[in-house]
mmCIF file of C-alpha atoms in Angstrom:
data_model
loop_
_atom_site.group_PDB
_atom_site.id
_atom_site.type_symbol
_atom_site.label_atom_id
_atom_site.label_comp_id
_atom_site.label_asym_id
_atom_site.label_seq_id
_atom_site.Cartn_x
_atom_site.Cartn_y
_atom_site.Cartn_z
ATOM 1 C CA MET A 169 126.787 -8.792 -6.020
ATOM 2 C CA VAL A 170 126.039 -11.573 -2.925
ATOM 3 C CA LYS A 171 123.331 -13.785 -3.448
ATOM 4 C CA SER A 172 121.096 -14.789 -0.507
ATOM 5 C CA SER A 173 118.927 -17.519 0.430
ATOM 6 C CA ILE A 174 116.948 -18.102 2.977
ATOM 7 C CA VAL A 175 115.685 -21.384 4.542
ATOM 8 C CA VAL A 176 112.694 -21.667 5.546
ATOM 9 C CA PRO A 177 111.861 -24.726 9.055
ATOM 10 C CA SER A 178 110.120 -27.564 7.141
ATOM 11 C CA GLN A 179 107.970 -27.170 10.359
ATOM 12 C CA ILE A 180 106.296 -23.669 9.790
ATOM 13 C CA ALA A 181 105.774 -24.633 5.784
ATOM 14 C CA ASN A 182 103.280 -27.611 6.038
ATOM 15 C CA SER A 183 101.981 -25.192 8.753
ATOM 16 C CA SER A 184 101.217 -23.014 5.929
ATOM 17 C CA ALA A 185 99.921 -25.240 3.527
ATOM 18 C CA GLN A 186 97.488 -26.217 5.888
ATOM 19 C CA LYS A 187 95.957 -23.206 5.998
ATOM 20 C CA ARG A 188 95.708 -22.479 2.936
ATOM 21 C CA SER A 189 94.558 -25.742 2.012
ATOM 22 C CA VAL A 190 91.568 -25.246 4.749
ATOM 23 C CA ASP A 191 90.628 -21.887 3.468
ATOM 24 C CA GLN A 192 90.413 -23.076 0.555
ATOM 25 C CA GLU A 193 88.100 -25.828 1.410
ATOM 26 C CA ASP A 194 85.825 -22.771 2.969
ATOM 27 C CA ASN A 195 86.142 -21.213 -0.282
ATOM 28 C CA ASN A 196 84.751 -24.001 -2.540
ATOM 29 C CA ASN A 197 82.931 -24.696 0.677
ATOM 30 C CA GLY A 198 80.364 -21.471 0.755
ATOM 31 C CA ASN A 199 80.408 -21.110 -3.174
ATOM 32 C CA ALA A 200 78.777 -24.666 -2.819
ATOM 33 C CA LEU A 201 76.293 -23.498 -0.734
ATOM 34 C CA ASN A 202 75.028 -20.443 -2.476
ATOM 35 C CA GLU A 203 75.381 -22.220 -6.000
ATOM 36 C CA PRO A 204 72.496 -24.609 -6.467
ATOM 37 C CA THR A 205 73.723 -28.249 -6.896
ATOM 38 C CA VAL A 206 72.457 -31.002 -8.782
ATOM 39 C CA GLU A 207 72.869 -34.249 -8.586
ATOM 40 C CA THR A 208 72.057 -36.940 -10.784
ATOM 41 C CA GLY A 209 71.200 -39.834 -7.565
ATOM 42 C CA THR A 210 67.868 -39.984 -5.883
ATOM 43 C CA SER A 211 68.393 -39.066 -1.870
ATOM 44 C CA GLY A 212 70.134 -35.513 -3.709
ATOM 45 C CA SER A 213 67.549 -34.338 -5.544
ATOM 46 C CA GLN A 214 64.582 -35.141 -3.102
ATOM 47 C CA GLU A 215 66.769 -32.757 -0.971
ATOM 48 C CA SER A 216 68.097 -30.203 -2.898
ATOM 49 C CA LYS A 217 64.192 -30.130 -4.344
ATOM 50 C CA LYS A 218 62.542 -30.428 -0.464
ATOM 51 C CA PRO A 219 62.772 -26.474 -0.198
ATOM 52 C CA ARG A 220 61.028 -25.272 -3.999
ATOM 53 C CA LEU A 221 58.489 -28.418 -2.454
ATOM 54 C CA GLU A 222 57.709 -26.589 0.531
ATOM 55 C CA MET A 223 58.218 -23.057 -1.089
ATOM 56 C CA ASN A 224 55.388 -24.465 -3.648
ATOM 57 C CA ALA A 225 52.800 -25.699 -0.877
ATOM 58 C CA ASP A 226 52.757 -21.931 0.635
ATOM 59 C CA SER A 227 52.189 -20.279 -2.847
ATOM 60 C CA ARG A 228 49.460 -23.049 -3.097
ATOM 61 C CA GLY A 229 47.974 -22.836 0.305
ATOM 62 C CA ARG A 230 47.683 -19.427 0.072
ATOM 63 C CA GLY A 231 46.247 -19.391 -4.247
ATOM 64 C CA GLN A 232 43.764 -21.587 -2.604
ATOM 65 C CA ARG A 233 42.575 -19.686 0.860
ATOM 66 C CA MET A 234 42.414 -16.302 -1.582
ATOM 67 C CA PHE A 235 40.434 -18.727 -4.432
ATOM 68 C CA GLY A 236 38.076 -18.546 -2.024
ATOM 69 C CA VAL A 237 38.355 -15.402 -0.803
ATOM 70 C CA LEU A 238 36.956 -14.108 -4.731
ATOM 71 C CA LEU A 239 34.651 -17.467 -4.370
ATOM 72 C CA GLY A 240 32.442 -16.108 -1.240
ATOM 73 C CA THR A 241 32.634 -12.816 -2.362
ATOM 74 C CA LEU A 242 31.328 -13.919 -5.770
ATOM 75 C CA ASN A 243 28.187 -16.066 -3.690
ATOM 76 C CA LYS A 244 28.135 -13.144 -2.330
ATOM 77 C CA PHE A 245 27.227 -10.388 -4.930
ATOM 78 C CA LYS A 246 24.782 -12.829 -6.484
ATOM 79 C CA ASP A 247 22.686 -13.153 -3.090
ATOM 80 C CA ASP A 248 23.060 -9.833 -3.193
ATOM 81 C CA SER A 249 21.769 -9.710 -6.125
ATOM 82 C CA LYS A 250 19.371 -12.463 -5.881
ATOM 83 C CA GLN A 251 18.025 -10.199 -2.648
ATOM 84 C CA LYS A 252 17.893 -7.178 -5.037
ATOM 85 C CA SER A 253 15.889 -7.702 -7.625
ATOM 86 C CA ASP A 254 13.231 -9.616 -5.407
ATOM 87 C CA ALA A 255 13.016 -6.574 -3.779
ATOM 88 C CA GLU A 256 12.213 -4.863 -7.075
ATOM 89 C CA ARG A 257 9.790 -6.874 -7.604
ATOM 90 C CA LYS A 258 8.126 -6.417 -4.855
ATOM 91 C CA ARG A 259 8.490 -2.636 -5.280
ATOM 92 C CA ALA A 260 6.977 -3.438 -8.835
ATOM 93 C CA GLU A 261 4.098 -5.319 -6.881
ATOM 94 C CA ILE A 262 3.253 -2.682 -3.838
ATOM 95 C CA ASP A 263 2.998 0.119 -6.712
ATOM 96 C CA SER A 264 0.429 -2.116 -8.439
ATOM 97 C CA LYS A 265 -1.056 -2.974 -5.805
ATOM 98 C CA LEU A 266 -1.054 1.391 -4.886
ATOM 99 C CA HIS A 267 -2.166 2.586 -8.215
ATOM 100 C CA GLU A 268 -5.038 -0.428 -7.678
ATOM 101 C CA LYS A 269 -6.336 0.760 -4.478
ATOM 102 C CA LEU A 270 -6.088 4.548 -6.005
ATOM 103 C CA ALA A 271 -7.597 3.163 -8.771
ATOM 104 C CA ASN A 272 -10.910 2.185 -6.533
ATOM 105 C CA GLU A 273 -10.902 4.534 -3.996
ATOM 106 C CA LYS A 274 -11.168 7.065 -6.876
ATOM 107 C CA LYS A 275 -14.036 4.789 -7.972
ATOM 108 C CA GLU A 276 -15.780 4.565 -4.657
ATOM 109 C CA LEU A 277 -15.783 8.145 -3.986
ATOM 110 C CA SER A 278 -17.549 9.096 -7.639
ATOM 111 C CA GLU A 279 -20.298 6.146 -6.331
ATOM 112 C CA LYS A 280 -20.001 7.527 -2.983
ATOM 113 C CA LEU A 281 -20.305 11.449 -4.525
ATOM 114 C CA HIS A 282 -23.478 9.860 -7.403
ATOM 115 C CA ALA A 283 -24.954 8.706 -4.282
ATOM 116 C CA ASP A 284 -24.970 11.345 -1.999
ATOM 117 C CA LYS A 285 -26.165 13.754 -4.273
ATOM 118 C CA GLN A 286 -29.537 11.125 -5.404
ATOM 119 C CA ARG A 287 -30.125 11.547 -1.552
ATOM 120 C CA ARG A 288 -29.955 14.685 -1.588
ATOM 121 C CA ASP A 289 -32.265 15.212 -4.909
ATOM 122 C CA ARG A 290 -34.538 12.586 -3.118
ATOM 123 C CA GLU A 291 -34.910 14.650 -0.130
ATOM 124 C CA THR A 292 -35.885 17.867 -2.162
ATOM 125 C CA THR A 293 -38.025 15.801 -3.945
ATOM 126 C CA LEU A 294 -39.877 15.475 -0.887
ATOM 127 C CA LEU A 295 -39.909 18.024 0.584
ATOM 128 C CA LYS A 296 -41.291 20.271 -2.045
ATOM 129 C CA LYS A 297 -44.260 17.369 -2.582
ATOM 130 C CA ARG A 298 -45.324 17.621 1.539
ATOM 131 C CA GLU A 299 -44.428 21.290 0.825
ATOM 132 C CA GLU A 300 -46.595 21.564 -2.177
ATOM 133 C CA ARG A 301 -49.588 18.618 0.461
ATOM 134 C CA MET A 302 -49.964 21.332 2.833
ATOM 135 C CA ILE A 303 -50.347 24.376 1.348
ATOM 136 C CA GLU A 304 -52.923 21.803 -0.948
ATOM 137 C CA GLU A 305 -54.397 20.664 2.245
ATOM 138 C CA LYS A 306 -54.881 24.606 3.602
ATOM 139 C CA ARG A 307 -56.792 25.265 0.478
ATOM 140 C CA ASP A 308 -59.150 22.217 0.883
ATOM 141 C CA ALA A 309 -60.086 22.265 4.931
ATOM 142 C CA THR A 310 -59.917 26.506 3.785
ATOM 143 C CA CYS A 311 -62.744 26.440 0.599
ATOM 144 C CA VAL A 312 -65.202 23.123 2.829
ATOM 145 C CA LYS A 313 -64.964 25.109 6.162
ATOM 146 C CA GLN A 314 -66.400 28.131 4.228
ATOM 147 C CA LYS A 315 -68.309 26.029 2.431
ATOM 148 C CA GLU A 316 -69.708 24.599 5.092
ATOM 149 C CA TYR A 317 -70.898 27.884 6.180
ATOM 150 C CA LEU A 318 -71.998 29.160 3.381
ATOM 151 C CA ALA A 319 -74.358 26.641 3.095
ATOM 152 C CA ASN A 320 -76.753 28.581 5.382
ATOM 153 C CA TYR A 321 -77.276 31.855 3.716
ATOM 154 C CA ILE A 322 -78.454 32.488 0.109
ATOM 155 C CA LYS A 323 -76.513 34.189 -2.181
ATOM 156 C CA THR A 324 -77.544 37.130 -4.791
ATOM 157 C CA LYS A 325 -77.432 36.846 -8.544
ATOM 158 C CA THR A 326 -75.863 39.908 -9.059
ATOM 159 C CA GLU A 327 -72.084 40.918 -8.495
ATOM 160 C CA PRO A 328 -70.965 41.163 -6.124
ATOM 161 C CA ARG A 329 -72.471 38.507 -4.790
ATOM 162 C CA LEU A 330 -73.804 38.937 -1.263
ATOM 163 C CA CYS A 331 -74.540 36.714 0.536
ATOM 164 C CA TYR A 332 -77.818 36.878 3.499
ATOM 165 C CA ARG A 333 -80.667 34.387 6.309
ATOM 166 C CA PRO A 334 -84.248 35.856 5.351
ATOM 167 C CA LYS A 335 -85.676 36.224 9.217
ATOM 168 C CA LYS A 336 -88.478 33.739 7.317
ATOM 169 C CA LEU A 337 -87.519 30.596 4.911
ATOM 170 C CA THR A 338 -89.552 30.012 2.347
ATOM 171 C CA LYS A 339 -89.673 26.310 0.656
ATOM 172 C CA GLU A 340 -88.134 27.338 -2.144
ATOM 173 C CA LEU A 341 -85.667 29.612 0.228
ATOM 174 C CA GLU A 342 -85.346 26.079 2.506
ATOM 175 C CA LYS A 343 -84.855 23.416 -0.401
ATOM 176 C CA GLN A 344 -81.569 25.634 -2.319
ATOM 177 C CA ILE A 345 -80.966 25.932 2.040
ATOM 178 C CA ASP A 346 -80.448 22.514 1.401
ATOM 179 C CA GLU A 347 -79.367 21.554 -0.863
ATOM 180 C CA GLN A 348 -75.853 23.520 -0.535
ATOM 181 C CA MET A 349 -75.898 21.474 2.860
ATOM 182 C CA GLU A 350 -76.013 18.338 1.175
ATOM 183 C CA SER A 351 -73.310 19.533 -1.217
ATOM 184 C CA ALA A 352 -71.433 21.399 1.613
ATOM 185 C CA ARG A 353 -71.730 17.860 2.872
ATOM 186 C CA GLU A 354 -69.876 16.087 -0.366
ATOM 187 C CA GLU A 355 -66.807 18.500 -0.331
ATOM 188 C CA ARG A 356 -65.991 17.834 3.224
ATOM 189 C CA LYS A 357 -66.760 13.589 2.274
ATOM 190 C CA ILE A 358 -63.896 14.255 -0.412
ATOM 191 C CA TYR A 359 -62.211 15.994 1.165
ATOM 192 C CA GLU A 360 -61.228 13.581 3.749
ATOM 193 C CA PHE A 361 -60.978 11.193 1.275
ATOM 194 C CA ARG A 362 -58.085 13.078 -0.073
ATOM 195 C CA GLU A 363 -56.902 13.883 3.570
ATOM 196 C CA GLU A 364 -56.694 9.814 3.939
ATOM 197 C CA GLU A 365 -55.327 9.601 0.610
ATOM 198 C CA ARG A 366 -52.461 12.159 1.120
ATOM 199 C CA MET A 367 -51.748 10.770 4.622
ATOM 200 C CA LYS A 368 -51.296 7.066 2.799
ATOM 201 C CA GLU A 369 -49.086 8.614 0.292
ATOM 202 C CA GLU A 370 -46.869 10.558 2.973
ATOM 203 C CA GLU A 371 -46.248 7.287 5.079
ATOM 204 C CA SER A 372 -45.157 6.083 1.797
ATOM 205 C CA GLU A 373 -42.827 8.084 1.214
ATOM 206 C CA ASP A 374 -41.502 8.145 4.693
ATOM 207 C CA GLU A 375 -41.634 4.032 4.767
ATOM 208 C CA LEU A 376 -39.141 4.450 1.042
ATOM 209 C CA ALA A 377 -37.749 7.805 2.703
ATOM 210 C CA VAL A 378 -36.233 5.044 5.860
ATOM 211 C CA GLU A 379 -35.362 2.936 2.695
ATOM 212 C CA ALA A 380 -33.102 4.253 1.313
ATOM 213 C CA GLU A 381 -31.971 5.889 4.595
ATOM 214 C CA GLU A 382 -31.013 2.605 5.997
ATOM 215 C CA LYS A 383 -29.412 1.896 2.125
ATOM 216 C CA CYS A 384 -26.577 4.148 2.139
ATOM 217 C CA GLN A 385 -26.626 3.084 6.439
ATOM 218 C CA GLN A 386 -25.723 -0.280 4.443
ATOM 219 C CA ASP A 387 -22.177 0.323 1.569
ATOM 220 C CA ASP A 388 -21.374 3.042 3.821
ATOM 221 C CA ASP A 389 -20.912 0.312 6.304
ATOM 222 C CA ASP A 390 -19.297 -2.158 3.546
ATOM 223 C CA GLN A 391 -17.945 0.540 2.052
ATOM 224 C CA ARG A 392 -16.436 0.713 4.889
ATOM 225 C CA ASN A 393 -15.741 -2.898 5.534
ATOM 226 C CA LYS A 394 -14.248 -3.331 2.774
ATOM 227 C CA THR A 395 -12.308 -0.374 2.316
ATOM 228 C CA GLU A 396 -10.810 -1.842 6.297
ATOM 229 C CA GLY A 397 -10.430 -5.234 5.105
ATOM 230 C CA ARG A 398 -8.081 -4.300 2.094
ATOM 231 C CA GLU A 399 -6.337 -1.696 4.328
ATOM 232 C CA GLU A 400 -5.560 -5.041 6.203
ATOM 233 C CA GLU A 401 -4.483 -7.077 3.462
ATOM 234 C CA GLU A 402 -2.012 -4.561 1.957
ATOM 235 C CA LYS A 403 -0.733 -5.057 5.200
ATOM 236 C CA GLU A 404 -0.259 -8.459 5.675
ATOM 237 C CA LEU A 405 0.938 -8.788 1.916
ATOM 238 C CA THR A 406 3.662 -5.593 1.837
ATOM 239 C CA PRO A 407 6.956 -6.877 2.474
ATOM 240 C CA ARG A 408 8.841 -5.545 5.026
ATOM 241 C CA LEU A 409 11.527 -3.708 4.001
ATOM 242 C CA GLU A 410 13.975 -4.624 5.982
ATOM 243 C CA SER A 411 17.752 -2.319 6.048
ATOM 244 C CA PRO A 412 21.131 -3.873 4.025
ATOM 245 C CA THR A 413 22.962 -5.370 7.014
ATOM 246 C CA PRO A 414 27.301 -4.170 6.224
ATOM 247 C CA GLU A 415 29.040 -6.335 4.634
ATOM 248 C CA ASP A 416 31.355 -8.443 6.059
ATOM 249 C CA VAL A 417 35.357 -6.846 6.204
ATOM 250 C CA VAL A 418 37.364 -10.100 3.832
ATOM 251 C CA VAL A 419 40.928 -9.561 4.863
ATOM 252 C CA ALA A 420 42.934 -11.675 2.191
ATOM 253 C CA ASP A 421 46.563 -13.906 4.271
ATOM 254 C CA ARG A 422 49.730 -11.912 3.159
ATOM 255 C CA ASP A 423 52.249 -13.734 3.690
ATOM 256 C CA ASP A 424 55.218 -11.482 5.913
#
């Protein structure tokens, strides 16, 4: 067996060694970049911690923005709850006023119906009195006229009584006729006095009826004014319920 040896030139060996050293150095530098380096020096620590500080600043800003969004949402919810409570309180006040209005209207309607009934009863009573007065007046007038007419005649004492007038009157018959005429005149005076009393009573009733009608009209006007005033007051006190505005859409910032 023959041993052989190969002689490598020195230049080629040196270049190969340099190449290996350069590759090894590049690998070491790459590993150094991938692995975090911790140095005790001040300048080295500042340079190594600078990316982490920048990352913490971004995170802190994002957290502040998220906290601001959350705080704004809570404040908006608080304002909405307050507005809802105010609206409920106003609705309760409106309901109370409506119940009070209905009670007042019911009371006013009952009073009006009672007043109308009293007025109708009063008018019916007045008409009935006037009808009775007219019948009485006609009866009295007929009786007076009949008595005045029959005062010139003599009545028989037997039933049925007959009225006659002799052609020649005796003193007794003349005296009887004179007494009958005087009685008829007295009856006429009584009838005229009653007629005056009836006229005064009718005038008094007419005045009372006019006063009652005016009072009813005044009550109706007052009631109408109260109702209109109450409606105006309710319009002023009734809050205007506005439709809720759409909530603002809050979009949180997110890092890409």
